[in-house]
XYZ file of C-alpha atoms in Angstrom:
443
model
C 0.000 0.000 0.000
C 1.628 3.290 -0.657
C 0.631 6.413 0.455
C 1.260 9.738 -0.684
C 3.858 12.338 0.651
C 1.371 14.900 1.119
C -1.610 13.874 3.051
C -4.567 16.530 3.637
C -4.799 17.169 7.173
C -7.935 16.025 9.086
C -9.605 17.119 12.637
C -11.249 14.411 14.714
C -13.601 15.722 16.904
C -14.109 12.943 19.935
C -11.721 10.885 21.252
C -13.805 7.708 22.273
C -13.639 4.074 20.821
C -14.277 5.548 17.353
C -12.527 8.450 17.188
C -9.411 7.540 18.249
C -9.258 4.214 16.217
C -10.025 7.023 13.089
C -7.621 9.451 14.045
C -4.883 6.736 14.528
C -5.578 5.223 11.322
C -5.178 8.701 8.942
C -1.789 9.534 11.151
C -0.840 5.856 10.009
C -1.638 6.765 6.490
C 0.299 9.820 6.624
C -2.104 12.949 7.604
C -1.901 15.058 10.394
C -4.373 14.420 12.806
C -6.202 17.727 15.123
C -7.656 15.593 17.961
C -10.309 16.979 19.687
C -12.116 15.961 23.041
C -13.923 18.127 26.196
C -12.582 15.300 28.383
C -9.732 17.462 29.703
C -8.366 14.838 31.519
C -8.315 12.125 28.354
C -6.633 14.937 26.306
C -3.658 15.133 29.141
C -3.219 10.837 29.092
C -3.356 10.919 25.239
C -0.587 13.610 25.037
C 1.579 12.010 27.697
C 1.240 8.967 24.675
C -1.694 6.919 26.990
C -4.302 5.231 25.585
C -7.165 5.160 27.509
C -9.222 2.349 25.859
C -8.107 -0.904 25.007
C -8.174 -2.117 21.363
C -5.220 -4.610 20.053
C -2.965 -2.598 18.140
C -4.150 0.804 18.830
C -1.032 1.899 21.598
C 1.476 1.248 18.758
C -0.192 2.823 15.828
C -0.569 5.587 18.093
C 2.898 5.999 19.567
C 4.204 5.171 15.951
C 2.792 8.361 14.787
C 2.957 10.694 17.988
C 4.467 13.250 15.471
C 0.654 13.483 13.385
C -1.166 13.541 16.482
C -2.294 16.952 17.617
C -4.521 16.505 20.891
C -6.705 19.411 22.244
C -10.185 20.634 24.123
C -10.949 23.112 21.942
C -11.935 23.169 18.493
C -9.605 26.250 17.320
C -6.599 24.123 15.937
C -8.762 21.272 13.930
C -10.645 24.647 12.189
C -7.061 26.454 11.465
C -5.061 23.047 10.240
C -7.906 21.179 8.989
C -11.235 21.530 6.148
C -12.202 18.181 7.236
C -13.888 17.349 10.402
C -14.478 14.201 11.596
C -17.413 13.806 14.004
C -16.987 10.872 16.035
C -19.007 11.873 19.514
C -21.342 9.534 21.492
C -24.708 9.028 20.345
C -26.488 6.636 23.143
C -30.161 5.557 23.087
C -32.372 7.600 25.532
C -35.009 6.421 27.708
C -37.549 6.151 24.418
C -34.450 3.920 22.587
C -34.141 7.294 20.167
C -30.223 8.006 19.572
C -29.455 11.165 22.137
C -27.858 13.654 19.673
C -26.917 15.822 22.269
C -22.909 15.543 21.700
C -23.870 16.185 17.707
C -25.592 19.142 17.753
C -22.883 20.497 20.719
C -20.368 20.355 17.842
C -22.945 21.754 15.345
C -23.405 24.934 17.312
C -19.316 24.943 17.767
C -18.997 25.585 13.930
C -18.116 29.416 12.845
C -19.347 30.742 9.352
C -16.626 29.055 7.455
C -15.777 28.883 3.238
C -13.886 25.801 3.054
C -14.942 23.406 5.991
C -16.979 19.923 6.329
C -18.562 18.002 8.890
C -17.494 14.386 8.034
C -20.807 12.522 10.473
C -18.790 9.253 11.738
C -20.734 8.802 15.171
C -24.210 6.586 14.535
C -27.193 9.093 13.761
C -30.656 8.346 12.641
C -31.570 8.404 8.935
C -32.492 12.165 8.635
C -29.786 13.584 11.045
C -27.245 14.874 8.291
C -30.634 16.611 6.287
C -31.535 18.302 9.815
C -27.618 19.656 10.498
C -27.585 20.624 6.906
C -31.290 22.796 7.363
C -29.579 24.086 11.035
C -26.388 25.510 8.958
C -28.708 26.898 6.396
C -30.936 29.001 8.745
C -27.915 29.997 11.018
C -25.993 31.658 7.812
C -23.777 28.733 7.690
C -24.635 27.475 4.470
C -20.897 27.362 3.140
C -20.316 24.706 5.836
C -20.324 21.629 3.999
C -21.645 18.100 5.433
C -20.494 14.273 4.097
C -21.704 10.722 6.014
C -19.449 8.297 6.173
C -20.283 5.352 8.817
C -18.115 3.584 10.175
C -17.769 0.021 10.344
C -15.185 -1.090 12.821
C -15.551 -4.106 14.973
C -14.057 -3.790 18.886
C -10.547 -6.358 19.046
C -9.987 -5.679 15.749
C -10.794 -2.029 14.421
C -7.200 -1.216 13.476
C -7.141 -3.931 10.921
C -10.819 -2.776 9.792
C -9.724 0.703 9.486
C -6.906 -0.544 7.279
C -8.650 -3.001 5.538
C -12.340 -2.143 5.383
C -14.764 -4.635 3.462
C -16.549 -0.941 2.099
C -15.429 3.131 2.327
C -19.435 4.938 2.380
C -19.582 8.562 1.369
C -22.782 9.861 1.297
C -22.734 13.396 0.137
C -24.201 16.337 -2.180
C -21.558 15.112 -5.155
C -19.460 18.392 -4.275
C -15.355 18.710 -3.061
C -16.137 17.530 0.593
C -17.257 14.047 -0.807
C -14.392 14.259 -2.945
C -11.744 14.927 -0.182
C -12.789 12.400 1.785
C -12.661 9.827 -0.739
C -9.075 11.006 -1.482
C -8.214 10.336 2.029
C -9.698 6.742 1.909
C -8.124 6.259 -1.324
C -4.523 4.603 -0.210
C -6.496 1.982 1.166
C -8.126 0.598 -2.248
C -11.262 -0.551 -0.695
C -14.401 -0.738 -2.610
C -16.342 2.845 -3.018
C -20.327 3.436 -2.246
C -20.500 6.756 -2.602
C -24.436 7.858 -2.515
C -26.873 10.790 -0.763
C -26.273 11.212 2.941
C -30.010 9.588 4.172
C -28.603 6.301 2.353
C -25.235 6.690 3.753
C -27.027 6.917 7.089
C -29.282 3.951 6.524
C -26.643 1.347 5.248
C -24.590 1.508 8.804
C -27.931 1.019 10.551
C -29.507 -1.705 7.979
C -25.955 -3.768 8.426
C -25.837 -3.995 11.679
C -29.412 -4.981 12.068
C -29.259 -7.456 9.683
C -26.111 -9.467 10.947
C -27.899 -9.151 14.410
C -30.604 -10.765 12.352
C -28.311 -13.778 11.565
C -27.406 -13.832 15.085
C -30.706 -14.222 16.085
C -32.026 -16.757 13.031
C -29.307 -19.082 13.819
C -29.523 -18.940 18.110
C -33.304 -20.070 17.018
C -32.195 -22.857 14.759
C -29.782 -23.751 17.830
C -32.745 -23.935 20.118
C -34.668 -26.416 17.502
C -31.602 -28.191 17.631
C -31.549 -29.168 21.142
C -34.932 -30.544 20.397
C -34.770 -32.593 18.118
C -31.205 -33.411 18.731
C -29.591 -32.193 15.880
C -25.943 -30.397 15.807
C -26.242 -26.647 15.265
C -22.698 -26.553 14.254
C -23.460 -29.188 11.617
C -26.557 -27.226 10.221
C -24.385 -23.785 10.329
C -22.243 -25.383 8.285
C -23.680 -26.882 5.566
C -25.821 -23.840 5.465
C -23.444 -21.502 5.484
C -21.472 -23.203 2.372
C -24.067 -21.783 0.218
C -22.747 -18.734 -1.280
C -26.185 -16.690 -0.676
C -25.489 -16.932 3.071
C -21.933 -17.371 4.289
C -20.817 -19.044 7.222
C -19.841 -15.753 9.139
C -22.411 -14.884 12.097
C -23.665 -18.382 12.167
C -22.232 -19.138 15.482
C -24.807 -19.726 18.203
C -24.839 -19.338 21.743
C -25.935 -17.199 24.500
C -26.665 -14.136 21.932
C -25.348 -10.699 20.455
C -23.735 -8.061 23.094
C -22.485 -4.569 22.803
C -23.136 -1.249 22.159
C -23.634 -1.269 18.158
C -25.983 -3.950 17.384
C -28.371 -3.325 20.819
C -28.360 0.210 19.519
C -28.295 0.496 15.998
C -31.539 -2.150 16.139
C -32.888 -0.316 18.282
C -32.593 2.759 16.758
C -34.109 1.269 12.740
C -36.961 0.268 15.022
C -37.494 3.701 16.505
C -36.643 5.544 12.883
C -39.646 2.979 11.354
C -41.910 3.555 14.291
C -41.659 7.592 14.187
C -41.857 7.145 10.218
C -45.607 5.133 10.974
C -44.086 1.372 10.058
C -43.638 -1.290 12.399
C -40.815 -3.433 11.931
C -41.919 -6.591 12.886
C -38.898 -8.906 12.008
C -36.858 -6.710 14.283
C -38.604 -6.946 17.189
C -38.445 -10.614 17.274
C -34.572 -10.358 16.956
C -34.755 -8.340 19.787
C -36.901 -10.693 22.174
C -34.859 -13.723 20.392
C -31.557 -12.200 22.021
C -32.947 -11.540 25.438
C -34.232 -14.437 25.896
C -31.509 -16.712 24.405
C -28.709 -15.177 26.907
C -31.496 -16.236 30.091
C -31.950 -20.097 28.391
C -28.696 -20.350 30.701
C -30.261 -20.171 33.858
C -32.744 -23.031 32.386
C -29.913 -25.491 31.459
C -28.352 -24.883 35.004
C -31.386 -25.448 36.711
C -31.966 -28.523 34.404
C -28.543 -29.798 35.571
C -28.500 -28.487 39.399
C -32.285 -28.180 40.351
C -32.578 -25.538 43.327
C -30.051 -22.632 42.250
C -30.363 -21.174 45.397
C -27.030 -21.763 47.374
C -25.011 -23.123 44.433
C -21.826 -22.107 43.435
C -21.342 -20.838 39.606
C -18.307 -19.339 37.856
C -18.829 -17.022 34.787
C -15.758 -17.213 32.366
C -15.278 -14.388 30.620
C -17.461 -11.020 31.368
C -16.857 -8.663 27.911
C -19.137 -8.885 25.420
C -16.643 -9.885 22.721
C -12.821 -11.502 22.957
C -10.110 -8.746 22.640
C -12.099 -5.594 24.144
C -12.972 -4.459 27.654
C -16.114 -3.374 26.670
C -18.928 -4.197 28.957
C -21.951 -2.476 27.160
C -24.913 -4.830 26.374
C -22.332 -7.838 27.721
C -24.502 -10.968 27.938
C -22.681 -11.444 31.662
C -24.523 -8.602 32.836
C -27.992 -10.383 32.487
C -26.362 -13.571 33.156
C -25.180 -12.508 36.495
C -27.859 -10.678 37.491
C -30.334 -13.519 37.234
C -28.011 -16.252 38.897
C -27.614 -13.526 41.668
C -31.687 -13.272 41.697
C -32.013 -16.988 41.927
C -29.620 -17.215 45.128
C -26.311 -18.532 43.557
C -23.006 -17.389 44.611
C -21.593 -16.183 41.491
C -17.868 -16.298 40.752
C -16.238 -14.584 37.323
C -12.670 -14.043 35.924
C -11.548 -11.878 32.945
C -8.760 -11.784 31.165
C -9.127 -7.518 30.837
C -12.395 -6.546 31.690
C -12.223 -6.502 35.571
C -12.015 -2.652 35.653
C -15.069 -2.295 33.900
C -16.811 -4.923 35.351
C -15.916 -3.565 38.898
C -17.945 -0.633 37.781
C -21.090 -2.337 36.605
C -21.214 -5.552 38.611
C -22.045 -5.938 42.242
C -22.338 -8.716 44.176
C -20.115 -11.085 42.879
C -16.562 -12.069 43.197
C -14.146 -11.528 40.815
C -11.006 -13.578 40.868
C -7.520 -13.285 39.263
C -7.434 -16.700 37.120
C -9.484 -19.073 35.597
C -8.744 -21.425 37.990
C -9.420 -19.350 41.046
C -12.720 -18.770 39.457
C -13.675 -22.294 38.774
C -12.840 -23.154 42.555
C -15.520 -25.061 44.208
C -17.809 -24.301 41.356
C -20.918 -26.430 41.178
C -21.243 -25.436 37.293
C -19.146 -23.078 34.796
C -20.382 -21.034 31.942
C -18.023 -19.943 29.132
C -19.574 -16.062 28.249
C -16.698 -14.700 26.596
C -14.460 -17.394 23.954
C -11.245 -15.404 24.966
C -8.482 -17.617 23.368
C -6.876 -18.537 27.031
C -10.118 -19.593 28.129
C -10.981 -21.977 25.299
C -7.538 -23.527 26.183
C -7.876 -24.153 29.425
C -6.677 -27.593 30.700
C -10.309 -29.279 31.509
C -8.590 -31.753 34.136
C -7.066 -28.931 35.820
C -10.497 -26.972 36.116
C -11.987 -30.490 36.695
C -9.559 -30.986 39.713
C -10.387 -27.736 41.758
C -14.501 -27.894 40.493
C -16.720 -29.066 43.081
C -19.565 -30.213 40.647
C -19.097 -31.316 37.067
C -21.265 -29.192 34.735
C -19.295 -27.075 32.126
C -22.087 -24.625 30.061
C -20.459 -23.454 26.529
C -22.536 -20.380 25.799
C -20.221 -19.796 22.478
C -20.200 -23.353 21.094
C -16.071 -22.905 21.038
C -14.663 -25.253 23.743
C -13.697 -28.606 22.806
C -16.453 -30.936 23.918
C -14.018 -33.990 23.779
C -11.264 -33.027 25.759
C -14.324 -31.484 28.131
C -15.954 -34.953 28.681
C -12.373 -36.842 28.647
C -11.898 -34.914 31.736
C -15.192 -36.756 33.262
C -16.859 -33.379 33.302
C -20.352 -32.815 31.727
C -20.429 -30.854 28.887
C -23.463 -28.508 27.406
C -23.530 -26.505 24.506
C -25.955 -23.938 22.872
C -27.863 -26.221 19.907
C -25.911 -28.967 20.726
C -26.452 -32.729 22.060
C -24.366 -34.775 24.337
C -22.825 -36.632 21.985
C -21.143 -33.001 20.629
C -17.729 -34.092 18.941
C -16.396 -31.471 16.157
C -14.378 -28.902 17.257
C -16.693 -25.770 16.781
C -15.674 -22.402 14.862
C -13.687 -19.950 16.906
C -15.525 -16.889 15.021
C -15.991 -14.291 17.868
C -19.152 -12.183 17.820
């Protein structure tokens, strides 16, 4: 990949999981990046060269380009260095599931009457939002402010790679030099171009994620059939997902879909379909699918156990994905909750999450290994396939168990070496007699 001596300059306005991934990844291709973030104290770690979220990767991109990275709490040096700015703020659901645009329309009313600049929308707005800013700028004299979408699709433990690699670059634009620019900056990168209008831009991040939560939930159904009828949900995954129409990825069941993205961005097409007078009926079942999938848990432990109450269960794995910290929508939360609800004395270890965790889970104890988590465990649940917990030694965690129930809510532990242990393995669409070793895929 080459990349050109002179790179235009950028400004990323918010420094979160989105925006610094973003900002690292045009100082990697060669632009100069004007950071910017209210968070005083975020601004001081990132120019003392911390990184305050974790993401594989991101710390040596980062200190590999220290030289690009400009960090600041105002917006003053983005507007001088850069025509391109990068909105990357939070945009959370609010108590009636609508995306709280709050942080958007903060930097809106930050914007001076400017020839030259561009809002570049990367944060997760409603289909509409970029026509609204674009009507604000108009009736505030603004007009010459110009305004592109372009979604992002990164995935959490591996964003750097998706920034550098993306499967699709989406501009969505009026066709004039600010859709232009920002395709030049992509450009390096040789990834295939949609470049449309900015309500379609806005819809295809929202329609992607809601349809590979979609998958999610189709094939944690078919899973459920499964263990009825005592077929192998791996099995059917994949000879379904040989045919080229479907694909194998997102055909991995278990105890459902976590995080902030697809809870949201579902969330938010139902909402956007609702306000617009259609109800979207598909997505409400893949909404009740994935709650109620991550409490079938509780039901196999109780199947195994009987009486909850005064049991001892260890969670492995609390994140919602492998290789992130991040705790939003985390099917552990639920999990724990409900085991806590039913009496059990709940144990958990993982790998990097325990800050988080400490902030968002009471009542249970965390431990410092695997193994001190499986101690005296009547039953243990795999949440979270972290690659350390998949190979755990089984007679090991057999040895210091108390009971002999092992739950695989991802379907990636090796039943085999499970069972050769003389523990009793369970997994999510799968029988007893559960040989293959399943696909590692993470969520």
């Amino acid at each position: 990949m080459s990349v050109a001596n002179e790179r235009e300059p950028v400004g990323v306005i918010g420094t979160g999981y989105v925006g610094l991934v973003t900002a690292a990844g045009f100082a990697e291709l060669g632009s100069d990046v004007y950071c910017v973030d209210i968070d005083a104290a975020k601004i001081e770690r990132l120019r003392a060269g911390e990184v305050p979220i974790y993401e594989p990767g991101l710390e040596e991109v980062i200190a590999r380009n220290s030289a690009r990275m400009h960090f600041s709490t105002g917006v003053a040096d983005a507007l001088e260095h850069a025509r391109l700015l990068f909105v990357a703020v939070g945009t959370p659901p609010t108590h009636s599931g609508d995306a709280d645009l709050t942080a958007v329309n903060a930097v809106v009313d930050e914007m001076p009457r400017s020839e030259g600049h561009a809002l570049v929308m990367k944060s997760t707005v409603p289909c509409g939002t970029g026509a609204t800013i674009q009507r604000v700028f108009r009736e505030r004299g603004k007009e010459s402010m110009a305004y592109v979408s372009c979604p992002e699709f990164l995935k959490e433990g591996s964003a750097v790679a998706d920034f550098m690699h993306p499967d699709r670059v989406v501009v969505g634009d009026a066709g004039n030099w600010a859709g232009d620019a920002v395709i030049e900056l992509y450009a390096p990168l040789q990834a295939p171009l949609v470049r449309t209008d900015v309500a379609s831009a806005e819809m295809i991040k929202l329609a992607a994620n809601a349809f590979l939560a979609t998958k999610i939930s189709f094939i944690n159904e078919i899973a459920n059939v499964c263990e009825e009828t005592g077929a192998d949900v791996i099995e059917v995954a994949r000879g379904v997902g040989l045919d080229a129409r479907i694909g194998p990825r997102f055909l991995q069941a278990g105890i459902g879909y976590g995080g902030s993205c697809f809870t949201k961005d579902v969330s938010a097409l139902k909402l956007l379909a609702a306000n617009s007078g259609y109800h979207f009926q598909l997505l409400n079942a893949v909404t009740e699918v994935n709650e109620l999938q991550k409490r079938r848990v509780v039901s196999k432990l109780q199947r195994h156990l009987g009486e909850l109450a005064g049991r001892r269960v260890a969670l492995l794995g609390l994140a919602f994905k492998p290789e992130t910290d991040d705790m939003r929508g985390a099917s552990s939360l639920v999990l724990a909750a409900r085991l806590l609800a039913e009496g059990v004395t709940v144990t958990a270890y993982d790998p990097v999450a325990e800050v988080e965790a400490r902030k968002l889970m009471g009542g249970l104890d965390l431990a410092k290994s695997a193994l001190d988590a499986v101690a005296d465990a009547d039953a243990v649940v795999l949440v979270t396939e972290w690659p350390e917990l998949i190979d755990l030694n089984w007679r090991e965690v057999a040895r210091a168990m108390h009971g002999t129930i092992v739950i695989d809510g991802r379907n990636a532990l090796d039943a085999e070496a499970i069972q050769a242990a003389g523990l009793t393995y369970e997994g999510v669409g799968r029988g007893p007699q559960a040989r293959s070793f399943p696909s590692k895929e993470p969520m």
